[in-house]
mmCIF file as gemmi writes it, N, C-alpha and C atoms, coordinates in Angstrom:
data_model
loop_
_atom_site.group_PDB
_atom_site.id
_atom_site.type_symbol
_atom_site.label_atom_id
_atom_site.label_alt_id
_atom_site.label_comp_id
_atom_site.label_asym_id
_atom_site.label_entity_id
_atom_site.label_seq_id
_atom_site.pdbx_PDB_ins_code
_atom_site.Cartn_x
_atom_site.Cartn_y
_atom_site.Cartn_z
_atom_site.occupancy
_atom_site.B_iso_or_equiv
_atom_site.pdbx_formal_charge
_atom_site.auth_seq_id
_atom_site.auth_asym_id
_atom_site.pdbx_PDB_model_num
ATOM 1 N N . LEU Axp A 1 ? -25.72 45.709 6.618 1 0 ? 1 A 1
ATOM 2 C CA . LEU Axp A 1 ? -25.877 44.644 5.645 1 0 ? 1 A 1
ATOM 3 C C . LEU Axp A 1 ? -24.525 44.056 5.231 1 0 ? 1 A 1
ATOM 4 N N . GLY Axp A 2 ? -23.564 44.926 5.083 1 0 ? 2 A 1
ATOM 5 C CA . GLY Axp A 2 ? -22.242 44.447 4.693 1 0 ? 2 A 1
ATOM 6 C C . GLY Axp A 2 ? -21.644 43.491 5.707 1 0 ? 2 A 1
ATOM 7 N N . ALA Axp A 3 ? -21.793 43.819 6.98 1 0 ? 3 A 1
ATOM 8 C CA . ALA Axp A 3 ? -21.278 42.943 8.032 1 0 ? 3 A 1
ATOM 9 C C . ALA Axp A 3 ? -21.996 41.59 8.042 1 0 ? 3 A 1
ATOM 10 N N . LEU Axp A 4 ? -23.307 41.619 7.847 1 0 ? 4 A 1
ATOM 11 C CA . LEU Axp A 4 ? -24.066 40.361 7.806 1 0 ? 4 A 1
ATOM 12 C C . LEU Axp A 4 ? -23.65 39.521 6.61 1 0 ? 4 A 1
ATOM 13 N N . ARG Axp A 5 ? -23.397 40.167 5.494 1 0 ? 5 A 1
ATOM 14 C CA . ARG Axp A 5 ? -22.982 39.395 4.306 1 0 ? 5 A 1
ATOM 15 C C . ARG Axp A 5 ? -21.608 38.761 4.499 1 0 ? 5 A 1
ATOM 16 N N . VAL Axp A 6 ? -20.728 39.44 5.226 1 0 ? 6 A 1
ATOM 17 C CA . VAL Axp A 6 ? -19.42 38.868 5.547 1 0 ? 6 A 1
ATOM 18 C C . VAL Axp A 6 ? -19.603 37.684 6.504 1 0 ? 6 A 1
ATOM 19 N N . LEU Axp A 7 ? -20.429 37.858 7.529 1 0 ? 7 A 1
ATOM 20 C CA . LEU Axp A 7 ? -20.663 36.781 8.503 1 0 ? 7 A 1
ATOM 21 C C . LEU Axp A 7 ? -21.37 35.591 7.868 1 0 ? 7 A 1
ATOM 22 N N . ARG Axp A 8 ? -22.097 35.818 6.799 1 0 ? 8 A 1
ATOM 23 C CA . ARG Axp A 8 ? -22.803 34.744 6.104 1 0 ? 8 A 1
ATOM 24 C C . ARG Axp A 8 ? -21.843 33.705 5.531 1 0 ? 8 A 1
ATOM 25 N N . THR Axp A 9 ? -20.599 34.103 5.305 1 0 ? 9 A 1
ATOM 26 C CA . THR Axp A 9 ? -19.603 33.186 4.756 1 0 ? 9 A 1
ATOM 27 C C . THR Axp A 9 ? -18.73 32.548 5.843 1 0 ? 9 A 1
ATOM 28 N N . ASP Axp A 10 ? -19.008 32.845 7.113 1 0 ? 10 A 1
ATOM 29 C CA . ASP Axp A 10 ? -18.228 32.286 8.211 1 0 ? 10 A 1
ATOM 30 C C . ASP Axp A 10 ? -18.41 30.769 8.275 1 0 ? 10 A 1
ATOM 31 N N . PRO Axp A 11 ? -17.332 30.02 8.485 1 0 ? 11 A 1
ATOM 32 C CA . PRO Axp A 11 ? -17.465 28.555 8.54 1 0 ? 11 A 1
ATOM 33 C C . PRO Axp A 11 ? -18.157 28.05 9.815 1 0 ? 11 A 1
ATOM 34 N N . ASP Axp A 12 ? -18.227 28.859 10.852 1 0 ? 12 A 1
ATOM 35 C CA . ASP Axp A 12 ? -18.864 28.456 12.106 1 0 ? 12 A 1
ATOM 36 C C . ASP Axp A 12 ? -20.382 28.588 11.985 1 0 ? 12 A 1
ATOM 37 N N . PRO Axp A 13 ? -21.118 27.462 12.099 1 0 ? 13 A 1
ATOM 38 C CA . PRO Axp A 13 ? -22.572 27.523 11.951 1 0 ? 13 A 1
ATOM 39 C C . PRO Axp A 13 ? -23.238 28.415 12.995 1 0 ? 13 A 1
ATOM 40 N N . GLY Axp A 14 ? -22.624 28.566 14.164 1 0 ? 14 A 1
ATOM 41 C CA . GLY Axp A 14 ? -23.175 29.43 15.19 1 0 ? 14 A 1
ATOM 42 C C . GLY Axp A 14 ? -23.123 30.893 14.823 1 0 ? 14 A 1
ATOM 43 N N . THR Axp A 15 ? -22.264 31.254 13.907 1 0 ? 15 A 1
ATOM 44 C CA . THR Axp A 15 ? -22.176 32.614 13.401 1 0 ? 15 A 1
ATOM 45 C C . THR Axp A 15 ? -22.925 32.742 12.094 1 0 ? 15 A 1
ATOM 46 N N . ARG Axp A 16 ? -22.744 31.759 11.255 1 0 ? 16 A 1
ATOM 47 C CA . ARG Axp A 16 ? -23.321 31.78 9.905 1 0 ? 16 A 1
ATOM 48 C C . ARG Axp A 16 ? -24.842 31.75 9.91 1 0 ? 16 A 1
ATOM 49 N N . ARG Axp A 17 ? -25.432 30.833 10.668 1 0 ? 17 A 1
ATOM 50 C CA . ARG Axp A 17 ? -26.891 30.666 10.664 1 0 ? 17 A 1
ATOM 51 C C . ARG Axp A 17 ? -27.639 31.945 11.051 1 0 ? 17 A 1
ATOM 52 N N . PRO Axp A 18 ? -27.254 32.613 12.166 1 0 ? 18 A 1
ATOM 53 C CA . PRO Axp A 18 ? -27.963 33.85 12.499 1 0 ? 18 A 1
ATOM 54 C C . PRO Axp A 18 ? -27.789 34.955 11.446 1 0 ? 18 A 1
ATOM 55 N N . ALA Axp A 19 ? -26.618 34.977 10.811 1 0 ? 19 A 1
ATOM 56 C CA . ALA Axp A 19 ? -26.388 35.987 9.779 1 0 ? 19 A 1
ATOM 57 C C . ALA Axp A 19 ? -27.282 35.735 8.56 1 0 ? 19 A 1
ATOM 58 N N . VAL Axp A 20 ? -27.368 34.476 8.147 1 0 ? 20 A 1
ATOM 59 C CA . VAL Axp A 20 ? -28.247 34.104 7.021 1 0 ? 20 A 1
ATOM 60 C C . VAL Axp A 20 ? -29.687 34.424 7.381 1 0 ? 20 A 1
ATOM 61 N N . ALA Axp A 21 ? -30.09 34.069 8.597 1 0 ? 21 A 1
ATOM 62 C CA . ALA Axp A 21 ? -31.469 34.321 9.028 1 0 ? 21 A 1
ATOM 63 C C . ALA Axp A 21 ? -31.776 35.822 9.072 1 0 ? 21 A 1
ATOM 64 N N . ALA Axp A 22 ? -30.847 36.609 9.581 1 0 ? 22 A 1
ATOM 65 C CA . ALA Axp A 22 ? -31.067 38.068 9.632 1 0 ? 22 A 1
ATOM 66 C C . ALA Axp A 22 ? -31.21 38.64 8.237 1 0 ? 22 A 1
ATOM 67 N N . LEU Axp A 23 ? -30.35 38.21 7.333 1 0 ? 23 A 1
ATOM 68 C CA . LEU Axp A 23 ? -30.442 38.682 5.96 1 0 ? 23 A 1
ATOM 69 C C . LEU Axp A 23 ? -31.758 38.232 5.314 1 0 ? 23 A 1
ATOM 70 N N . ALA Axp A 24 ? -32.168 37.012 5.598 1 0 ? 24 A 1
ATOM 71 C CA . ALA Axp A 24 ? -33.435 36.503 5.039 1 0 ? 24 A 1
ATOM 72 C C . ALA Axp A 24 ? -34.613 37.298 5.585 1 0 ? 24 A 1
ATOM 73 N N . ARG Axp A 25 ? -34.605 37.619 6.875 1 0 ? 25 A 1
ATOM 74 C CA . ARG Axp A 25 ? -35.695 38.431 7.442 1 0 ? 25 A 1
ATOM 75 C C . ARG Axp A 25 ? -35.764 39.786 6.779 1 0 ? 25 A 1
ATOM 76 N N . LEU Axp A 26 ? -34.625 40.289 6.329 1 0 ? 26 A 1
ATOM 77 C CA . LEU Axp A 26 ? -34.593 41.585 5.636 1 0 ? 26 A 1
ATOM 78 C C . LEU Axp A 26 ? -34.937 41.467 4.153 1 0 ? 26 A 1
ATOM 79 N N . GLY Axp A 27 ? -35.152 40.237 3.681 1 0 ? 27 A 1
ATOM 80 C CA . GLY Axp A 27 ? -35.546 40.026 2.298 1 0 ? 27 A 1
ATOM 81 C C . GLY Axp A 27 ? -34.391 39.84 1.334 1 0 ? 27 A 1
ATOM 82 N N . ASP Axp A 28 ? -33.184 39.592 1.852 1 0 ? 28 A 1
ATOM 83 C CA . ASP Axp A 28 ? -32.033 39.357 0.998 1 0 ? 28 A 1
ATOM 84 C C . ASP Axp A 28 ? -32.259 38.095 0.17 1 0 ? 28 A 1
ATOM 85 N N . ARG Axp A 29 ? -32.252 38.26 -1.14 1 0 ? 29 A 1
ATOM 86 C CA . ARG Axp A 29 ? -32.594 37.135 -2.024 1 0 ? 29 A 1
ATOM 87 C C . ARG Axp A 29 ? -31.65 35.959 -1.924 1 0 ? 29 A 1
ATOM 88 N N . ALA Axp A 30 ? -30.364 36.221 -1.775 1 0 ? 30 A 1
ATOM 89 C CA . ALA Axp A 30 ? -29.397 35.118 -1.676 1 0 ? 30 A 1
ATOM 90 C C . ALA Axp A 30 ? -29.631 34.315 -0.402 1 0 ? 30 A 1
ATOM 91 N N . ALA Axp A 31 ? -29.897 34.983 0.702 1 0 ? 31 A 1
ATOM 92 C CA . ALA Axp A 31 ? -30.16 34.286 1.963 1 0 ? 31 A 1
ATOM 93 C C . ALA Axp A 31 ? -31.476 33.518 1.887 1 0 ? 31 A 1
ATOM 94 N N . LEU Axp A 32 ? -32.487 34.132 1.301 1 0 ? 32 A 1
ATOM 95 C CA . LEU Axp A 32 ? -33.767 33.432 1.131 1 0 ? 32 A 1
ATOM 96 C C . LEU Axp A 32 ? -33.604 32.2 0.255 1 0 ? 32 A 1
ATOM 97 N N . ARG Axp A 33 ? -32.812 32.325 -0.806 1 0 ? 33 A 1
ATOM 98 C CA . ARG Axp A 33 ? -32.577 31.21 -1.719 1 0 ? 33 A 1
ATOM 99 C C . ARG Axp A 33 ? -31.827 30.092 -0.989 1 0 ? 33 A 1
ATOM 100 N N . GLU Axp A 34 ? -30.865 30.457 -0.159 1 0 ? 34 A 1
ATOM 101 C CA . GLU Axp A 34 ? -30.109 29.452 0.597 1 0 ? 34 A 1
ATOM 102 C C . GLU Axp A 34 ? -31.039 28.643 1.514 1 0 ? 34 A 1
ATOM 103 N N . LEU Axp A 35 ? -31.941 29.31 2.211 1 0 ? 35 A 1
ATOM 104 C CA . LEU Axp A 35 ? -32.874 28.618 3.077 1 0 ? 35 A 1
ATOM 105 C C . LEU Axp A 35 ? -33.886 27.804 2.263 1 0 ? 35 A 1
ATOM 106 N N . ALA Axp A 36 ? -34.351 28.368 1.16 1 0 ? 36 A 1
ATOM 107 C CA . ALA Axp A 36 ? -35.301 27.651 0.292 1 0 ? 36 A 1
ATOM 108 C C . ALA Axp A 36 ? -34.643 26.396 -0.275 1 0 ? 36 A 1
ATOM 109 N N . ASP Axp A 37 ? -33.362 26.483 -0.589 1 0 ? 37 A 1
ATOM 110 C CA . ASP Axp A 37 ? -32.644 25.301 -1.067 1 0 ? 37 A 1
ATOM 111 C C . ASP Axp A 37 ? -32.588 24.223 0.001 1 0 ? 37 A 1
ATOM 112 N N . GLY Axp A 38 ? -32.465 24.622 1.262 1 0 ? 38 A 1
ATOM 113 C CA . GLY Axp A 38 ? -32.474 23.649 2.352 1 0 ? 38 A 1
ATOM 114 C C . GLY Axp A 38 ? -33.822 22.954 2.464 1 0 ? 38 A 1
ATOM 115 N N . LEU Axp A 39 ? -34.908 23.699 2.184 1 0 ? 39 A 1
ATOM 116 C CA . LEU Axp A 39 ? -36.237 23.089 2.205 1 0 ? 39 A 1
ATOM 117 C C . LEU Axp A 39 ? -36.432 22.105 1.053 1 0 ? 39 A 1
ATOM 118 N N . ALA Axp A 40 ? -35.669 22.289 -0.017 1 0 ? 40 A 1
ATOM 119 C CA . ALA Axp A 40 ? -35.793 21.435 -1.197 1 0 ? 40 A 1
ATOM 120 C C . ALA Axp A 40 ? -34.726 20.346 -1.251 1 0 ? 40 A 1
ATOM 121 N N . ALA Axp A 41 ? -33.938 20.21 -0.173 1 0 ? 41 A 1
ATOM 122 C CA . ALA Axp A 41 ? -32.858 19.224 -0.16 1 0 ? 41 A 1
ATOM 123 C C . ALA Axp A 41 ? -33.409 17.811 -0.302 1 0 ? 41 A 1
ATOM 124 N N . GLU Axp A 42 ? -32.57 16.92 -0.79 1 0 ? 42 A 1
ATOM 125 C CA . GLU Axp A 42 ? -32.982 15.516 -0.946 1 0 ? 42 A 1
ATOM 126 C C . GLU Axp A 42 ? -33.131 14.804 0.386 1 0 ? 42 A 1
ATOM 127 N N . GLU Axp A 43 ? -32.324 15.151 1.37 1 0 ? 43 A 1
ATOM 128 C CA . GLU Axp A 43 ? -32.353 14.494 2.679 1 0 ? 43 A 1
ATOM 129 C C . GLU Axp A 43 ? -33.451 15.107 3.548 1 0 ? 43 A 1
ATOM 130 N N . ALA Axp A 44 ? -34.277 14.233 4.103 1 0 ? 44 A 1
ATOM 131 C CA . ALA Axp A 44 ? -35.371 14.69 4.969 1 0 ? 44 A 1
ATOM 132 C C . ALA Axp A 44 ? -34.842 15.428 6.199 1 0 ? 44 A 1
ATOM 133 N N . SER Axp A 45 ? -33.706 14.999 6.723 1 0 ? 45 A 1
ATOM 134 C CA . SER Axp A 45 ? -33.166 15.642 7.92 1 0 ? 45 A 1
ATOM 135 C C . SER Axp A 45 ? -32.772 17.096 7.64 1 0 ? 45 A 1
ATOM 136 N N . ILE Axp A 46 ? -32.265 17.349 6.444 1 0 ? 46 A 1
ATOM 137 C CA . ILE Axp A 46 ? -31.882 18.723 6.076 1 0 ? 46 A 1
ATOM 138 C C . ILE Axp A 46 ? -33.146 19.574 5.923 1 0 ? 46 A 1
ATOM 139 N N . ARG Axp A 47 ? -34.187 19.009 5.295 1 0 ? 47 A 1
ATOM 140 C CA . ARG Axp A 47 ? -35.457 19.756 5.149 1 0 ? 47 A 1
ATOM 141 C C . ARG Axp A 47 ? -36.045 20.075 6.515 1 0 ? 47 A 1
ATOM 142 N N . ALA Axp A 48 ? -36.025 19.1 7.425 1 0 ? 48 A 1
ATOM 143 C CA . ALA Axp A 48 ? -36.588 19.31 8.76 1 0 ? 48 A 1
ATOM 144 C C . ALA Axp A 48 ? -35.79 20.351 9.538 1 0 ? 48 A 1
ATOM 145 N N . THR Axp A 49 ? -34.479 20.259 9.476 1 0 ? 49 A 1
ATOM 146 C CA . THR Axp A 49 ? -33.634 21.227 10.185 1 0 ? 49 A 1
ATOM 147 C C . THR Axp A 49 ? -33.83 22.627 9.629 1 0 ? 49 A 1
ATOM 148 N N . THR Axp A 50 ? -33.915 22.746 8.326 1 0 ? 50 A 1
ATOM 149 C CA . THR Axp A 50 ? -34.101 24.056 7.706 1 0 ? 50 A 1
ATOM 150 C C . THR Axp A 50 ? -35.452 24.649 8.113 1 0 ? 50 A 1
ATOM 151 N N . ALA Axp A 51 ? -36.5 23.826 8.127 1 0 ? 51 A 1
ATOM 152 C CA . ALA Axp A 51 ? -37.819 24.311 8.542 1 0 ? 51 A 1
ATOM 153 C C . ALA Axp A 51 ? -37.768 24.807 9.985 1 0 ? 51 A 1
ATOM 154 N N . ALA Axp A 52 ? -37.055 24.076 10.849 1 0 ? 52 A 1
ATOM 155 C CA . ALA Axp A 52 ? -36.932 24.486 12.239 1 0 ? 52 A 1
ATOM 156 C C . ALA Axp A 52 ? -36.163 25.8 12.379 1 0 ? 52 A 1
ATOM 157 N N . VAL Axp A 53 ? -35.117 25.957 11.594 1 0 ? 53 A 1
ATOM 158 C CA . VAL Axp A 53 ? -34.345 27.203 11.611 1 0 ? 53 A 1
ATOM 159 C C . VAL Axp A 53 ? -35.219 28.369 11.152 1 0 ? 53 A 1
ATOM 160 N N . ILE Axp A 54 ? -35.966 28.162 10.085 1 0 ? 54 A 1
ATOM 161 C CA . ILE Axp A 54 ? -36.836 29.227 9.568 1 0 ? 54 A 1
ATOM 162 C C . ILE Axp A 54 ? -37.838 29.649 10.638 1 0 ? 54 A 1
ATOM 163 N N . ALA Axp A 55 ? -38.41 28.676 11.352 1 0 ? 55 A 1
ATOM 164 C CA . ALA Axp A 55 ? -39.376 28.991 12.398 1 0 ? 55 A 1
ATOM 165 C C . ALA Axp A 55 ? -38.719 29.683 13.589 1 0 ? 55 A 1
ATOM 166 N N . SER Axp A 56 ? -37.611 29.132 14.064 1 0 ? 56 A 1
ATOM 167 C CA . SER Axp A 56 ? -36.978 29.696 15.261 1 0 ? 56 A 1
ATOM 168 C C . SER Axp A 56 ? -36.409 31.088 15.01 1 0 ? 56 A 1
ATOM 169 N N . GLU Axp A 57 ? -35.996 31.33 13.782 1 0 ? 57 A 1
ATOM 170 C CA . GLU Axp A 57 ? -35.427 32.64 13.444 1 0 ? 57 A 1
ATOM 171 C C . GLU Axp A 57 ? -36.482 33.619 12.921 1 0 ? 57 A 1
ATOM 172 N N . GLY Axp A 58 ? -37.71 33.15 12.759 1 0 ? 58 A 1
ATOM 173 C CA . GLY Axp A 58 ? -38.789 34.044 12.349 1 0 ? 58 A 1
ATOM 174 C C . GLY Axp A 58 ? -38.692 34.548 10.92 1 0 ? 58 A 1
ATOM 175 N N . VAL Axp A 59 ? -38.257 33.686 10.018 1 0 ? 59 A 1
ATOM 176 C CA . VAL Axp A 59 ? -38.12 34.077 8.609 1 0 ? 59 A 1
ATOM 177 C C . VAL Axp A 59 ? -39.483 33.89 7.925 1 0 ? 59 A 1
ATOM 178 N N . SER Axp A 60 ? -40.362 34.844 8.127 1 0 ? 60 A 1
ATOM 179 C CA . SER Axp A 60 ? -41.735 34.724 7.644 1 0 ? 60 A 1
ATOM 180 C C . SER Axp A 60 ? -41.845 34.785 6.118 1 0 ? 60 A 1
ATOM 181 N N . TRP Axp A 61 ? -40.837 35.287 5.451 1 0 ? 61 A 1
ATOM 182 C CA . TRP Axp A 61 ? -40.842 35.315 3.983 1 0 ? 61 A 1
ATOM 183 C C . TRP Axp A 61 ? -41.031 33.917 3.41 1 0 ? 61 A 1
ATOM 184 N N . LEU Axp A 62 ? -40.559 32.902 4.13 1 0 ? 62 A 1
ATOM 185 C CA . LEU Axp A 62 ? -40.607 31.531 3.629 1 0 ? 62 A 1
ATOM 186 C C . LEU Axp A 62 ? -41.759 30.732 4.219 1 0 ? 62 A 1
ATOM 187 N N . TRP Axp A 63 ? -42.699 31.397 4.889 1 0 ? 63 A 1
ATOM 188 C CA . TRP Axp A 63 ? -43.833 30.673 5.456 1 0 ? 63 A 1
ATOM 189 C C . TRP Axp A 63 ? -44.583 29.88 4.392 1 0 ? 63 A 1
ATOM 190 N N . PRO Axp A 64 ? -44.863 30.432 3.196 1 0 ? 64 A 1
ATOM 191 C CA . PRO Axp A 64 ? -45.566 29.619 2.195 1 0 ? 64 A 1
ATOM 192 C C . PRO Axp A 64 ? -44.809 28.358 1.79 1 0 ? 64 A 1
ATOM 193 N N . ASP Axp A 65 ? -43.496 28.451 1.713 1 0 ? 65 A 1
ATOM 194 C CA . ASP Axp A 65 ? -42.683 27.277 1.367 1 0 ? 65 A 1
ATOM 195 C C . ASP Axp A 65 ? -42.751 26.22 2.462 1 0 ? 65 A 1
ATOM 196 N N . VAL Axp A 66 ? -42.7 26.655 3.707 1 0 ? 66 A 1
ATOM 197 C CA . VAL Axp A 66 ? -42.772 25.731 4.835 1 0 ? 66 A 1
ATOM 198 C C . VAL Axp A 66 ? -44.169 25.094 4.879 1 0 ? 66 A 1
ATOM 199 N N . GLN Axp A 67 ? -45.181 25.914 4.643 1 0 ? 67 A 1
ATOM 200 C CA . GLN Axp A 67 ? -46.554 25.415 4.639 1 0 ? 67 A 1
ATOM 201 C C . GLN Axp A 67 ? -46.747 24.344 3.558 1 0 ? 67 A 1
ATOM 202 N N . GLU Axp A 68 ? -46.187 24.589 2.386 1 0 ? 68 A 1
ATOM 203 C CA . GLU Axp A 68 ? -46.264 23.606 1.291 1 0 ? 68 A 1
ATOM 204 C C . GLU Axp A 68 ? -45.553 22.311 1.679 1 0 ? 68 A 1
ATOM 205 N N . LEU Axp A 69 ? -44.412 22.436 2.321 1 0 ? 69 A 1
ATOM 206 C CA . LEU Axp A 69 ? -43.642 21.269 2.75 1 0 ? 69 A 1
ATOM 207 C C . LEU Axp A 69 ? -44.406 20.463 3.808 1 0 ? 69 A 1
ATOM 208 N N . ALA Axp A 70 ? -45.247 21.129 4.57 1 0 ? 70 A 1
ATOM 209 C CA . ALA Axp A 70 ? -46.045 20.435 5.586 1 0 ? 70 A 1
ATOM 210 C C . ALA Axp A 70 ? -47.047 19.47 4.968 1 0 ? 70 A 1
ATOM 211 N N . HIS Axp A 71 ? -47.322 19.619 3.686 1 0 ? 71 A 1
ATOM 212 C CA . HIS Axp A 71 ? -48.246 18.723 2.99 1 0 ? 71 A 1
ATOM 213 C C . HIS Axp A 71 ? -47.522 17.61 2.249 1 0 ? 71 A 1
ATOM 214 N N . SER Axp A 72 ? -46.262 17.424 2.571 1 0 ? 72 A 1
ATOM 215 C CA . SER Axp A 72 ? -45.439 16.385 1.938 1 0 ? 72 A 1
ATOM 216 C C . SER Axp A 72 ? -45.962 14.995 2.313 1 0 ? 72 A 1
ATOM 217 N N . ASP Axp A 73 ? -45.739 14.041 1.42 1 0 ? 73 A 1
ATOM 218 C CA . ASP Axp A 73 ? -46.096 12.645 1.681 1 0 ? 73 A 1
ATOM 219 C C . ASP Axp A 73 ? -45.123 11.972 2.646 1 0 ? 73 A 1
ATOM 220 N N . ASP Axp A 74 ? -43.948 12.581 2.835 1 0 ? 74 A 1
ATOM 221 C CA . ASP Axp A 74 ? -42.924 12.032 3.71 1 0 ? 74 A 1
ATOM 222 C C . ASP Axp A 74 ? -43.15 12.529 5.146 1 0 ? 74 A 1
ATOM 223 N N . PRO Axp A 75 ? -43.53 11.651 6.079 1 0 ? 75 A 1
ATOM 224 C CA . PRO Axp A 75 ? -43.803 12.093 7.443 1 0 ? 75 A 1
ATOM 225 C C . PRO Axp A 75 ? -42.584 12.708 8.151 1 0 ? 75 A 1
ATOM 226 N N . ALA Axp A 76 ? -41.381 12.271 7.758 1 0 ? 76 A 1
ATOM 227 C CA . ALA Axp A 76 ? -40.172 12.845 8.364 1 0 ? 76 A 1
ATOM 228 C C . ALA Axp A 76 ? -39.968 14.293 7.945 1 0 ? 76 A 1
ATOM 229 N N . THR Axp A 77 ? -40.634 14.703 6.883 1 0 ? 77 A 1
ATOM 230 C CA . THR Axp A 77 ? -40.577 16.076 6.421 1 0 ? 77 A 1
ATOM 231 C C . THR Axp A 77 ? -41.834 16.846 6.839 1 0 ? 77 A 1
ATOM 232 N N . ALA Axp A 78 ? -42.978 16.221 6.689 1 0 ? 78 A 1
ATOM 233 C CA . ALA Axp A 78 ? -44.242 16.898 6.918 1 0 ? 78 A 1
ATOM 234 C C . ALA Axp A 78 ? -44.416 17.335 8.367 1 0 ? 78 A 1
ATOM 235 N N . LEU Axp A 79 ? -44.101 16.491 9.308 1 0 ? 79 A 1
ATOM 236 C CA . LEU Axp A 79 ? -44.33 16.835 10.723 1 0 ? 79 A 1
ATOM 237 C C . LEU Axp A 79 ? -43.479 18.015 11.173 1 0 ? 79 A 1
ATOM 238 N N . PRO Axp A 80 ? -42.153 18.006 10.941 1 0 ? 80 A 1
ATOM 239 C CA . PRO Axp A 80 ? -41.368 19.185 11.343 1 0 ? 80 A 1
ATOM 240 C C . PRO Axp A 80 ? -41.793 20.455 10.611 1 0 ? 80 A 1
ATOM 241 N N . ALA Axp A 81 ? -42.183 20.31 9.328 1 0 ? 81 A 1
ATOM 242 C CA . ALA Axp A 81 ? -42.626 21.472 8.579 1 0 ? 81 A 1
ATOM 243 C C . ALA Axp A 81 ? -43.933 22.017 9.121 1 0 ? 81 A 1
ATOM 244 N N . ALA Axp A 82 ? -44.863 21.122 9.482 1 0 ? 82 A 1
ATOM 245 C CA . ALA Axp A 82 ? -46.128 21.567 10.051 1 0 ? 82 A 1
ATOM 246 C C . ALA Axp A 82 ? -45.904 22.274 11.394 1 0 ? 82 A 1
ATOM 247 N N . GLU Axp A 83 ? -45.017 21.741 12.203 1 0 ? 83 A 1
ATOM 248 C CA . GLU Axp A 83 ? -44.679 22.399 13.479 1 0 ? 83 A 1
ATOM 249 C C . GLU Axp A 83 ? -44.051 23.767 13.231 1 0 ? 83 A 1
ATOM 250 N N . ALA Axp A 84 ? -43.178 23.853 12.244 1 0 ? 84 A 1
ATOM 251 C CA . ALA Axp A 84 ? -42.535 25.122 11.91 1 0 ? 84 A 1
ATOM 252 C C . ALA Axp A 84 ? -43.564 26.134 11.405 1 0 ? 84 A 1
ATOM 253 N N . ALA Axp A 85 ? -44.474 25.681 10.548 1 0 ? 85 A 1
ATOM 254 C CA . ALA Axp A 85 ? -45.518 26.583 10.007 1 0 ? 85 A 1
ATOM 255 C C . ALA Axp A 85 ? -46.394 27.084 11.143 1 0 ? 85 A 1
ATOM 256 N N . GLU Axp A 86 ? -46.741 26.217 12.082 1 0 ? 86 A 1
ATOM 257 C CA . GLU Axp A 86 ? -47.556 26.629 13.222 1 0 ? 86 A 1
ATOM 258 C C . GLU Axp A 86 ? -46.805 27.633 14.082 1 0 ? 86 A 1
ATOM 259 N N . HIS Axp A 87 ? -45.515 27.412 14.271 1 0 ? 87 A 1
ATOM 260 C CA . HIS Axp A 87 ? -44.696 28.343 15.051 1 0 ? 87 A 1
ATOM 261 C C . HIS Axp A 87 ? -44.653 29.715 14.365 1 0 ? 87 A 1
ATOM 262 N N . LEU Axp A 88 ? -44.52 29.722 13.06 1 0 ? 88 A 1
ATOM 263 C CA . LEU Axp A 88 ? -44.491 30.997 12.318 1 0 ? 88 A 1
ATOM 264 C C . LEU Axp A 88 ? -45.849 31.691 12.369 1 0 ? 88 A 1
ATOM 265 N N . ARG Axp A 89 ? -46.908 30.898 12.388 1 0 ? 89 A 1
ATOM 266 C CA . ARG Axp A 89 ? -48.256 31.458 12.415 1 0 ? 89 A 1
ATOM 267 C C . ARG Axp A 89 ? -48.457 32.223 13.703 1 0 ? 89 A 1
């Protein structure tokens, strides 16, 4: 856990993202909050990317959040979230 928490602060997204995802899969609250914040971002592209990351990394803790986002009125958010929710399912 200590190594993952150190890697979580790495500036390289190729290192940081898997570390955050691994911590989130383990139920680390800070990592889960970071991903949940991405789902709540103002920019649709950030919400869509975060939903895709959650699905590809298998962060099932956030499945309810992704499922809720799939019911968004914004199609740029709803479609990627629905695909992510289906992938997690």
